[in-house]
């Protein structure tokens, strides 16, 4: 005689533990960074039935089911069968990456994941972009609501890719009926990250553009992970902004960091930054400067309404960022060696920036004389 179905046995014996009925969650980019942190967190969450980890190398989470492949490989659809929610974190935002190759990976990867998820019957895809997509503009409200218009341009590092991912997110539910897409947009992300904005705090002087009105809001990677977890467990959906509560004015940042400012006219700062990037001396285009000039603070109202709260304050995240930056020396977005850093520290970031611009001018004059 065959034994009863396990669910029948559970119904007959109320004292038997109930089977876990939570979602099966796949995480792309699971071997490192935010992906690794989220994979570990979800694997330990009793509300999650199983975690499927996808990356080009195996990570350290032993409690996940690992699949080693490129997210642009259409074979990913087979790995997503039986998955309820996909969190797509396989993005290349490295300052040193070739821009064309970076865009090809980010956009094609997101397209493939969305198409594969729909084909595999996944009900929800969670994408992570950045609050940078709102744009840094002098007339931005403080703070911006999630529904604020995306006014960023393609002039800052990686922002063109993020805007294209946002467009793919909006189109996906129409192209794939039944597929829910949630987009999470963190503020300046801190915690083992390396971006043009985190490098700003590695400079010997904080470059301030005359007439600008900076407002600094950070997001710790731990808070981003809890926000992503809210989206995974369907506690909140739609377009979500995440960051610390409130913001810091430039003067507060300077007081807390102990780093003094050096102020430049807008035309000089933007012109020098554009020239230095154009000839390959710095990784950051001039568009990155806008995010240190004007506010792009977000409210995070949807997550707050769902009961989510950040564990970190702006002051605490800034302190961690400064600790991570200790011993690093950056001028105009470019990391310097120890010898160069000594000179930069003596001269200050502004002098170094203008000095590099002078080098460019001399090189141009020398070419004309040949």
PDB file of C-alpha atoms in Angstrom, residues 78-272:
ATOM      1  CA  UNK A  78      16.354  26.797 -18.611  1.00  0.00           C
ATOM      2  CA  UNK A  79      17.981  27.767 -15.300  1.00  0.00           C
ATOM      3  CA  UNK A  80      15.004  29.970 -14.422  1.00  0.00           C
ATOM      4  CA  UNK A  81      12.337  27.284 -14.749  1.00  0.00           C
ATOM      5  CA  UNK A  82      10.572  26.905 -11.426  1.00  0.00           C
ATOM      6  CA  UNK A  83      11.805  30.310 -10.233  1.00  0.00           C
ATOM      7  CA  UNK A  84       9.235  32.802  -8.922  1.00  0.00           C
ATOM      8  CA  UNK A  85      11.350  35.962  -8.625  1.00  0.00           C
ATOM      9  CA  UNK A  86      14.566  37.066 -10.359  1.00  0.00           C
ATOM     10  CA  UNK A  87      16.793  39.804  -8.926  1.00  0.00           C
ATOM     11  CA  UNK A  88      19.057  40.975 -11.736  1.00  0.00           C
ATOM     12  CA  UNK A  89      22.292  42.417 -10.311  1.00  0.00           C
ATOM     13  CA  UNK A  90      24.768  41.364 -13.021  1.00  0.00           C
ATOM     14  CA  UNK A  91      25.801  44.850 -14.132  1.00  0.00           C
ATOM     15  CA  UNK A  92      29.187  46.257 -15.085  1.00  0.00           C
ATOM     16  CA  UNK A  93      29.601  49.781 -13.715  1.00  0.00           C
ATOM     17  CA  UNK A  94      33.399  49.626 -13.425  1.00  0.00           C
ATOM     18  CA  UNK A  95      35.084  52.956 -14.172  1.00  0.00           C
ATOM     19  CA  UNK A  96      37.840  51.120 -16.015  1.00  0.00           C
ATOM     20  CA  UNK A  97      35.580  49.185 -18.385  1.00  0.00           C
ATOM     21  CA  UNK A  98      35.453  49.959 -22.085  1.00  0.00           C
ATOM     22  CA  UNK A  99      32.206  51.977 -22.453  1.00  0.00           C
ATOM     23  CA  UNK A 100      31.005  50.073 -25.545  1.00  0.00           C
ATOM     24  CA  UNK A 101      31.673  46.681 -23.963  1.00  0.00           C
ATOM     25  CA  UNK A 102      30.042  47.816 -20.723  1.00  0.00           C
ATOM     26  CA  UNK A 103      26.888  48.919 -22.523  1.00  0.00           C
ATOM     27  CA  UNK A 104      26.756  45.708 -24.558  1.00  0.00           C
ATOM     28  CA  UNK A 105      26.931  43.661 -21.349  1.00  0.00           C
ATOM     29  CA  UNK A 106      24.483  45.727 -19.298  1.00  0.00           C
ATOM     30  CA  UNK A 107      21.773  46.233 -21.907  1.00  0.00           C
ATOM     31  CA  UNK A 108      21.991  42.841 -23.627  1.00  0.00           C
ATOM     32  CA  UNK A 109      22.151  41.107 -20.245  1.00  0.00           C
ATOM     33  CA  UNK A 110      19.015  42.843 -19.002  1.00  0.00           C
ATOM     34  CA  UNK A 111      17.169  42.130 -22.252  1.00  0.00           C
ATOM     35  CA  UNK A 112      18.092  38.457 -22.064  1.00  0.00           C
ATOM     36  CA  UNK A 113      17.093  38.108 -18.408  1.00  0.00           C
ATOM     37  CA  UNK A 114      13.704  39.754 -18.964  1.00  0.00           C
ATOM     38  CA  UNK A 115      12.952  37.606 -22.031  1.00  0.00           C
ATOM     39  CA  UNK A 116      14.187  34.419 -20.347  1.00  0.00           C
ATOM     40  CA  UNK A 117      12.199  35.149 -17.190  1.00  0.00           C
ATOM     41  CA  UNK A 118       8.998  35.568 -19.192  1.00  0.00           C
ATOM     42  CA  UNK A 119       9.664  32.358 -21.138  1.00  0.00           C
ATOM     43  CA  UNK A 120      10.322  30.433 -17.909  1.00  0.00           C
ATOM     44  CA  UNK A 121       7.110  31.620 -16.237  1.00  0.00           C
ATOM     45  CA  UNK A 122       8.793  33.865 -13.659  1.00  0.00           C
ATOM     46  CA  UNK A 123       6.231  36.213 -12.153  1.00  0.00           C
ATOM     47  CA  UNK A 124       8.512  39.052 -11.013  1.00  0.00           C
ATOM     48  CA  UNK A 125      11.854  40.555 -12.016  1.00  0.00           C
ATOM     49  CA  UNK A 126      13.589  43.046  -9.742  1.00  0.00           C
ATOM     50  CA  UNK A 127      16.070  45.387 -11.464  1.00  0.00           C
ATOM     51  CA  UNK A 128      18.548  47.696  -9.741  1.00  0.00           C
ATOM     52  CA  UNK A 129      19.582  50.967 -11.378  1.00  0.00           C
ATOM     53  CA  UNK A 130      20.407  54.167  -9.454  1.00  0.00           C
ATOM     54  CA  UNK A 131      18.786  57.365  -8.240  1.00  0.00           C
ATOM     55  CA  UNK A 132      21.179  59.010 -10.711  1.00  0.00           C
ATOM     56  CA  UNK A 133      18.525  58.396 -13.395  1.00  0.00           C
ATOM     57  CA  UNK A 134      16.531  61.313 -11.949  1.00  0.00           C
ATOM     58  CA  UNK A 135      19.378  63.608 -12.934  1.00  0.00           C
ATOM     59  CA  UNK A 136      21.244  66.168 -10.827  1.00  0.00           C
ATOM     60  CA  UNK A 137      19.666  69.525 -11.581  1.00  0.00           C
ATOM     61  CA  UNK A 138      19.512  72.886  -9.782  1.00  0.00           C
ATOM     62  CA  UNK A 139      15.692  72.896  -9.793  1.00  0.00           C
ATOM     63  CA  UNK A 140      15.235  69.381  -8.356  1.00  0.00           C
ATOM     64  CA  UNK A 141      12.852  69.165  -5.429  1.00  0.00           C
ATOM     65  CA  UNK A 142      14.272  68.113  -2.065  1.00  0.00           C
ATOM     66  CA  UNK A 143      13.535  65.261  -1.820  1.00  0.00           C
ATOM     67  CA  UNK A 144      12.374  63.787  -5.141  1.00  0.00           C
ATOM     68  CA  UNK A 145       9.398  61.430  -5.198  1.00  0.00           C
ATOM     69  CA  UNK A 146       9.647  58.081  -6.972  1.00  0.00           C
ATOM     70  CA  UNK A 147       7.308  59.410  -9.648  1.00  0.00           C
ATOM     71  CA  UNK A 148       9.584  62.329 -10.511  1.00  0.00           C
ATOM     72  CA  UNK A 149      10.557  62.546 -14.172  1.00  0.00           C
ATOM     73  CA  UNK A 150      13.804  60.837 -15.147  1.00  0.00           C
ATOM     74  CA  UNK A 151      15.781  63.837 -16.407  1.00  0.00           C
ATOM     75  CA  UNK A 152      19.301  62.437 -16.431  1.00  0.00           C
ATOM     76  CA  UNK A 153      21.371  62.640 -19.589  1.00  0.00           C
ATOM     77  CA  UNK A 154      23.839  60.096 -20.938  1.00  0.00           C
ATOM     78  CA  UNK A 155      26.845  62.237 -19.978  1.00  0.00           C
ATOM     79  CA  UNK A 156      27.777  60.550 -16.659  1.00  0.00           C
ATOM     80  CA  UNK A 157      29.467  57.183 -16.165  1.00  0.00           C
ATOM     81  CA  UNK A 158      27.063  54.326 -16.822  1.00  0.00           C
ATOM     82  CA  UNK A 159      23.933  56.496 -16.700  1.00  0.00           C
ATOM     83  CA  UNK A 160      23.095  55.861 -20.366  1.00  0.00           C
ATOM     84  CA  UNK A 161      23.010  52.128 -19.590  1.00  0.00           C
ATOM     85  CA  UNK A 162      20.825  52.683 -16.540  1.00  0.00           C
ATOM     86  CA  UNK A 163      18.364  54.803 -18.512  1.00  0.00           C
ATOM     87  CA  UNK A 164      18.122  52.073 -21.155  1.00  0.00           C
ATOM     88  CA  UNK A 165      17.490  49.494 -18.429  1.00  0.00           C
ATOM     89  CA  UNK A 166      14.707  51.742 -17.106  1.00  0.00           C
ATOM     90  CA  UNK A 167      13.178  51.803 -20.601  1.00  0.00           C
ATOM     91  CA  UNK A 168      13.386  48.014 -20.838  1.00  0.00           C
ATOM     92  CA  UNK A 169      11.673  47.767 -17.443  1.00  0.00           C
ATOM     93  CA  UNK A 170       8.767  49.927 -18.603  1.00  0.00           C
ATOM     94  CA  UNK A 171       8.332  47.993 -21.851  1.00  0.00           C
ATOM     95  CA  UNK A 172       8.650  44.485 -20.389  1.00  0.00           C
ATOM     96  CA  UNK A 173       5.145  44.121 -18.888  1.00  0.00           C
ATOM     97  CA  UNK A 174       3.628  45.133 -22.247  1.00  0.00           C
ATOM     98  CA  UNK A 175       5.873  42.768 -24.189  1.00  0.00           C
ATOM     99  CA  UNK A 176       5.414  39.958 -21.657  1.00  0.00           C
ATOM    100  CA  UNK A 177       1.925  40.106 -20.086  1.00  0.00           C
ATOM    101  CA  UNK A 178       1.919  38.680 -16.591  1.00  0.00           C
ATOM    102  CA  UNK A 179       5.516  39.674 -15.854  1.00  0.00           C
ATOM    103  CA  UNK A 180       5.833  42.172 -13.010  1.00  0.00           C
ATOM    104  CA  UNK A 181       8.945  44.382 -13.057  1.00  0.00           C
ATOM    105  CA  UNK A 182      10.146  46.275 -10.004  1.00  0.00           C
ATOM    106  CA  UNK A 183      12.978  48.828 -10.247  1.00  0.00           C
ATOM    107  CA  UNK A 184      15.074  49.794  -7.218  1.00  0.00           C
ATOM    108  CA  UNK A 185      17.068  53.059  -7.383  1.00  0.00           C
ATOM    109  CA  UNK A 186      19.682  53.540  -4.633  1.00  0.00           C
ATOM    110  CA  UNK A 187      21.351  56.839  -3.747  1.00  0.00           C
ATOM    111  CA  UNK A 188      25.189  57.017  -3.608  1.00  0.00           C
ATOM    112  CA  UNK A 189      25.983  53.392  -2.834  1.00  0.00           C
ATOM    113  CA  UNK A 190      28.620  52.727  -0.172  1.00  0.00           C
ATOM    114  CA  UNK A 191      30.084  49.504   1.176  1.00  0.00           C
ATOM    115  CA  UNK A 192      32.840  47.959  -0.911  1.00  0.00           C
ATOM    116  CA  UNK A 193      31.879  50.032  -3.953  1.00  0.00           C
ATOM    117  CA  UNK A 194      34.082  52.047  -6.313  1.00  0.00           C
ATOM    118  CA  UNK A 195      32.385  54.787  -8.306  1.00  0.00           C
ATOM    119  CA  UNK A 196      33.128  58.322  -9.438  1.00  0.00           C
ATOM    120  CA  UNK A 197      31.065  59.533  -6.467  1.00  0.00           C
ATOM    121  CA  UNK A 198      32.861  57.448  -3.838  1.00  0.00           C
ATOM    122  CA  UNK A 199      36.207  58.520  -5.330  1.00  0.00           C
ATOM    123  CA  UNK A 200      35.204  62.141  -4.739  1.00  0.00           C
ATOM    124  CA  UNK A 201      36.000  61.536  -1.064  1.00  0.00           C
ATOM    125  CA  UNK A 202      39.480  60.201  -1.838  1.00  0.00           C
ATOM    126  CA  UNK A 203      40.667  63.639  -3.001  1.00  0.00           C
ATOM    127  CA  UNK A 204      43.012  65.794  -0.908  1.00  0.00           C
ATOM    128  CA  UNK A 205      40.496  68.623  -1.341  1.00  0.00           C
ATOM    129  CA  UNK A 206      36.768  68.458  -2.079  1.00  0.00           C
ATOM    130  CA  UNK A 207      36.200  70.181  -5.404  1.00  0.00           C
ATOM    131  CA  UNK A 208      33.243  72.533  -5.177  1.00  0.00           C
ATOM    132  CA  UNK A 209      31.932  74.277  -8.275  1.00  0.00           C
ATOM    133  CA  UNK A 210      31.100  77.927  -7.613  1.00  0.00           C
ATOM    134  CA  UNK A 211      27.372  78.607  -7.482  1.00  0.00           C
ATOM    135  CA  UNK A 212      26.428  74.934  -7.056  1.00  0.00           C
ATOM    136  CA  UNK A 213      24.141  73.524  -4.373  1.00  0.00           C
ATOM    137  CA  UNK A 214      25.239  69.981  -3.493  1.00  0.00           C
ATOM    138  CA  UNK A 215      23.096  67.765  -1.267  1.00  0.00           C
ATOM    139  CA  UNK A 216      24.557  64.397  -0.286  1.00  0.00           C
ATOM    140  CA  UNK A 217      22.465  61.308   0.350  1.00  0.00           C
ATOM    141  CA  UNK A 218      23.997  57.863   0.746  1.00  0.00           C
ATOM    142  CA  UNK A 219      22.749  54.284   0.689  1.00  0.00           C
ATOM    143  CA  UNK A 220      24.601  51.518   2.497  1.00  0.00           C
ATOM    144  CA  UNK A 221      24.711  48.184   0.672  1.00  0.00           C
ATOM    145  CA  UNK A 222      23.066  46.517   3.675  1.00  0.00           C
ATOM    146  CA  UNK A 223      20.070  48.838   3.378  1.00  0.00           C
ATOM    147  CA  UNK A 224      19.904  48.180  -0.360  1.00  0.00           C
ATOM    148  CA  UNK A 225      19.788  44.440   0.353  1.00  0.00           C
ATOM    149  CA  UNK A 226      16.886  44.805   2.786  1.00  0.00           C
ATOM    150  CA  UNK A 227      15.031  46.965   0.244  1.00  0.00           C
ATOM    151  CA  UNK A 228      15.595  44.322  -2.437  1.00  0.00           C
ATOM    152  CA  UNK A 229      14.324  41.699   0.004  1.00  0.00           C
ATOM    153  CA  UNK A 230      11.111  43.698   0.439  1.00  0.00           C
ATOM    154  CA  UNK A 231      10.665  43.638  -3.335  1.00  0.00           C
ATOM    155  CA  UNK A 232      11.408  39.897  -3.518  1.00  0.00           C
ATOM    156  CA  UNK A 233       8.788  39.102  -0.870  1.00  0.00           C
ATOM    157  CA  UNK A 234       6.265  41.334  -2.678  1.00  0.00           C
ATOM    158  CA  UNK A 235       5.865  43.698   0.241  1.00  0.00           C
ATOM    159  CA  UNK A 236       6.251  46.566  -2.224  1.00  0.00           C
ATOM    160  CA  UNK A 237       6.477  46.958  -5.987  1.00  0.00           C
ATOM    161  CA  UNK A 238       6.759  49.525  -8.758  1.00  0.00           C
ATOM    162  CA  UNK A 239       9.588  52.053  -8.891  1.00  0.00           C
ATOM    163  CA  UNK A 240      11.386  52.305  -5.571  1.00  0.00           C
ATOM    164  CA  UNK A 241      14.006  54.783  -4.380  1.00  0.00           C
ATOM    165  CA  UNK A 242      16.216  53.812  -1.460  1.00  0.00           C
ATOM    166  CA  UNK A 243      18.640  55.773   0.681  1.00  0.00           C
ATOM    167  CA  UNK A 244      19.306  57.134   4.132  1.00  0.00           C
ATOM    168  CA  UNK A 245      16.714  59.477   5.577  1.00  0.00           C
ATOM    169  CA  UNK A 246      17.392  63.111   4.700  1.00  0.00           C
ATOM    170  CA  UNK A 247      20.620  64.513   3.324  1.00  0.00           C
ATOM    171  CA  UNK A 248      23.813  66.392   4.181  1.00  0.00           C
ATOM    172  CA  UNK A 249      24.696  69.865   2.925  1.00  0.00           C
ATOM    173  CA  UNK A 250      28.204  70.366   1.503  1.00  0.00           C
ATOM    174  CA  UNK A 251      29.274  72.301   4.600  1.00  0.00           C
ATOM    175  CA  UNK A 252      28.199  69.389   6.819  1.00  0.00           C
ATOM    176  CA  UNK A 253      30.142  66.939   4.658  1.00  0.00           C
ATOM    177  CA  UNK A 254      33.263  69.085   4.940  1.00  0.00           C
ATOM    178  CA  UNK A 255      32.887  69.400   8.704  1.00  0.00           C
ATOM    179  CA  UNK A 256      32.301  65.664   9.211  1.00  0.00           C
ATOM    180  CA  UNK A 257      35.067  64.585   6.836  1.00  0.00           C
ATOM    181  CA  UNK A 258      37.648  67.163   7.860  1.00  0.00           C
ATOM    182  CA  UNK A 259      38.494  67.633   4.175  1.00  0.00           C
ATOM    183  CA  UNK A 260      38.648  71.251   3.076  1.00  0.00           C
ATOM    184  CA  UNK A 261      37.154  72.509  -0.149  1.00  0.00           C
ATOM    185  CA  UNK A 262      38.695  74.145  -3.174  1.00  0.00           C
ATOM    186  CA  UNK A 263      36.296  76.147  -5.279  1.00  0.00           C
ATOM    187  CA  UNK A 264      36.415  76.583  -9.063  1.00  0.00           C
ATOM    188  CA  UNK A 265      34.243  78.500 -11.539  1.00  0.00           C
ATOM    189  CA  UNK A 266      31.864  76.214 -13.390  1.00  0.00           C
ATOM    190  CA  UNK A 267      33.358  76.845 -16.837  1.00  0.00           C
ATOM    191  CA  UNK A 268      36.864  76.036 -15.623  1.00  0.00           C
ATOM    192  CA  UNK A 269      35.902  72.873 -13.747  1.00  0.00           C
ATOM    193  CA  UNK A 270      33.670  71.436 -16.476  1.00  0.00           C
ATOM    194  CA  UNK A 271      36.015  72.428 -19.294  1.00  0.00           C
ATOM    195  CA  UNK A 272      39.075  70.889 -17.625  1.00  0.00           C
TER     196      UNK A 272
END
